[in-house]
Short mmCIF file of C-alpha atoms in Angstrom, two decimals:
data_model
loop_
_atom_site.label_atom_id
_atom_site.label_comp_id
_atom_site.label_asym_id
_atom_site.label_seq_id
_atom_site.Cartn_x
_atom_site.Cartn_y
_atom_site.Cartn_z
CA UNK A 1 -16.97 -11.70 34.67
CA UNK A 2 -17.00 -7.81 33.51
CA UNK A 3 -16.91 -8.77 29.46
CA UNK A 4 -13.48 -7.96 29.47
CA UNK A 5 -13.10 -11.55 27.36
CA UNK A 6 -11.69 -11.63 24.11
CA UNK A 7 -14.12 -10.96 21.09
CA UNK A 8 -14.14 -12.37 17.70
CA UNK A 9 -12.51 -9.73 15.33
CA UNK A 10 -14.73 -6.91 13.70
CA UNK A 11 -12.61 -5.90 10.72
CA UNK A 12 -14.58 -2.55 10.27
CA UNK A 13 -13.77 -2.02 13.73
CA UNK A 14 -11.50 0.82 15.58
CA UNK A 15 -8.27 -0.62 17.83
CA UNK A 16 -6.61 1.79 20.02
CA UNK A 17 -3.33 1.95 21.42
CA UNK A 18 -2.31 3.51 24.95
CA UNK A 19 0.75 4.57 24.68
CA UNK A 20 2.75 6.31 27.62
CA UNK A 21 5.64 8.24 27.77
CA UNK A 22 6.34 8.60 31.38
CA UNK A 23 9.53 11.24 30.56
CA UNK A 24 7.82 13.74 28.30
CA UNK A 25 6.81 17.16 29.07
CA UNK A 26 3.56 18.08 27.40
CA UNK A 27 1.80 14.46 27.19
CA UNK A 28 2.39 11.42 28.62
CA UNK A 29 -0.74 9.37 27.22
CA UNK A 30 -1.54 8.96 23.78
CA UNK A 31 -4.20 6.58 22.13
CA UNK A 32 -3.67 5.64 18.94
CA UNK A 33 -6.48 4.91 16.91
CA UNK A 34 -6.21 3.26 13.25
CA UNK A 35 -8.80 0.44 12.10
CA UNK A 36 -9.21 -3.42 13.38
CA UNK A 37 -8.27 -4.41 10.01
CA UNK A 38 -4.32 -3.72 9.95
CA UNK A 39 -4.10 -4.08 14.36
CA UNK A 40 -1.79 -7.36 14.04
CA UNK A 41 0.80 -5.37 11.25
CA UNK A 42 0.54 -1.87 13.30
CA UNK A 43 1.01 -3.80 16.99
CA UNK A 44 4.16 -5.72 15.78
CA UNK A 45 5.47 -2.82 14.09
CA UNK A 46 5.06 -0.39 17.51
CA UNK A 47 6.11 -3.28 19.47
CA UNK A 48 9.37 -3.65 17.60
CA UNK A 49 10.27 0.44 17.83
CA UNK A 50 9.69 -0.26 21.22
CA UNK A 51 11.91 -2.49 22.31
CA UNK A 52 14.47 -0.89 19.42
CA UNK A 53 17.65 0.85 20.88
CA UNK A 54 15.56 3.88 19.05
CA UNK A 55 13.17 4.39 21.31
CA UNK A 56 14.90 7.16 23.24
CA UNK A 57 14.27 10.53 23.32
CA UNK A 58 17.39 11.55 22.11
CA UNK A 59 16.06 9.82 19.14
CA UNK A 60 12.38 10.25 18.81
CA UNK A 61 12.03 13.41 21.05
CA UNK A 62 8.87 13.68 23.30
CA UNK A 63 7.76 10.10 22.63
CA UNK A 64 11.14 8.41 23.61
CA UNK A 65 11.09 5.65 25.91
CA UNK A 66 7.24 5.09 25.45
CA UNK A 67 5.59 2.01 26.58
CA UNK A 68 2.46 0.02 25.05
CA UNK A 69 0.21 -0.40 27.99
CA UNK A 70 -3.25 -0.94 26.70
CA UNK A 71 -4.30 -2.42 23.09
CA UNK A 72 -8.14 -1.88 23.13
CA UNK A 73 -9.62 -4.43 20.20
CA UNK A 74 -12.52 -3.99 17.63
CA UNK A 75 -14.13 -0.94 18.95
CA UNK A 76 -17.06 0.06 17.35
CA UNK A 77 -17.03 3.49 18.61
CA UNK A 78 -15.59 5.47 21.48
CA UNK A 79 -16.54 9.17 23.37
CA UNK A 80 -14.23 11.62 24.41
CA UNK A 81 -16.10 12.93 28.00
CA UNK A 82 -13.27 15.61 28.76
CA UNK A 83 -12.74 18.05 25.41
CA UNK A 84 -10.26 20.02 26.87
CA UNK A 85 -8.00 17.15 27.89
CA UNK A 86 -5.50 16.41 25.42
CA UNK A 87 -4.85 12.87 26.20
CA UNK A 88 -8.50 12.15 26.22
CA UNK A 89 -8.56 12.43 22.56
CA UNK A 90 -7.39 9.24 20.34
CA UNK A 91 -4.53 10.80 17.68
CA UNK A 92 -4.93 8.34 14.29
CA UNK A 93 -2.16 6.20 13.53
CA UNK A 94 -1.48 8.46 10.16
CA UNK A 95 -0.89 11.53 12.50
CA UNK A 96 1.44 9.12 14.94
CA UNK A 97 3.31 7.74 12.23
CA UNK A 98 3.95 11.52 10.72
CA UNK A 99 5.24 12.63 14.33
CA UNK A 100 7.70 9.56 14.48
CA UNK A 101 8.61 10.14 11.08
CA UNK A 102 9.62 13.32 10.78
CA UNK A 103 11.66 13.52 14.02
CA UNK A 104 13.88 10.35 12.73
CA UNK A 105 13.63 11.88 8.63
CA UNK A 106 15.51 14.95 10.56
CA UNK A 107 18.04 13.39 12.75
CA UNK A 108 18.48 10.99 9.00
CA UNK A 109 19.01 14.46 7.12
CA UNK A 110 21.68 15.25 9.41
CA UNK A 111 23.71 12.13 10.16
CA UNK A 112 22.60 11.85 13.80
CA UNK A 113 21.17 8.07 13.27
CA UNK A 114 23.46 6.01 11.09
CA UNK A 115 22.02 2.91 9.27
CA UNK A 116 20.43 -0.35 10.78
CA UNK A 117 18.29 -2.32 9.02
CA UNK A 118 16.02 -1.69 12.16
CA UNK A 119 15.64 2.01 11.12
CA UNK A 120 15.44 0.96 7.55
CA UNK A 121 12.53 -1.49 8.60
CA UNK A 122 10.66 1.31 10.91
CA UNK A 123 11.22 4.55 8.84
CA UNK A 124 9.53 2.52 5.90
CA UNK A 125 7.08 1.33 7.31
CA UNK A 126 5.93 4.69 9.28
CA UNK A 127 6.48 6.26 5.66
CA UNK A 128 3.50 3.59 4.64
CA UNK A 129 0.99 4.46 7.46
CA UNK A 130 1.83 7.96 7.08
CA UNK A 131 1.12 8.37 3.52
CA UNK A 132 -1.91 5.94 4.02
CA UNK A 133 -0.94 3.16 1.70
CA UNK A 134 -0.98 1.14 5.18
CA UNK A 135 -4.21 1.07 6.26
CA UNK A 136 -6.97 0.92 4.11
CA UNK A 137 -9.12 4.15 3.11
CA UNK A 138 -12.86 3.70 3.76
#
């Protein structure tokens, strides 16, 4: 009725994930942009740290206990209308991943986490999109 029906995939497209985390302090939206190309691998890997007995904030600090509310699909572009918003302002997936990353890489350093093949699984894989190997560099 609005065009809110599902597309055929772009792969030099833009996805973006809204992400909230309703306990944090300083932001409780983020949209996570990375490229139409990898969506399906980056979804199922959020999705999983999601529903992972990580996703705390005891664990990943600001972030914990996010939700995925909104998975926008093969954007060709997108404007930010407030500049001085924060949240209005997609963060790319390499920046995400980093954030995630080095929170868990520090609790890791000092013995706070233990070992699970979960965290094994995650902290690889955000290792991957952080250092870009992930998703693929245009």
């Amino acid at each position: 009725m609005f065009g809110f029906g599902k597309k055929a995939k772009k792969p030099d497209g833009i996805d973006i994930l809204i992400i909230k985390a309703d306990e944090a302090k300083n932001r409780n939206i983020y949209q996570v942009a990375f490229p139409s190309l990898v969506a399906n691998d980056i979804l199922s890997m959020l999705q999983k740290l999601e529903k992972s007995k990580l996703n705390t904030q005891n664990v990943l600090g600001e972030i914990g206990g996010f939700r995925i509310v909104t998975h926008l699909e093969a954007l060709t572009g997108y404007d930010v209308l407030d500049d001085a918003d924060i949240e209005a302002h997609p963060v790319q997936i390499q920046d995400f991943a980093n954030m995630l990353l080095r929170r868990l890489e520090a609790l890791d350093e000092n013995g706070n986490l233990g070992d699970s093949e979960d965290l094994a699984f995650i902290m690889g894989e955000l290792t991957m999109l952080r250092d870009g190997s992930f998703v693929p560099q245009t």
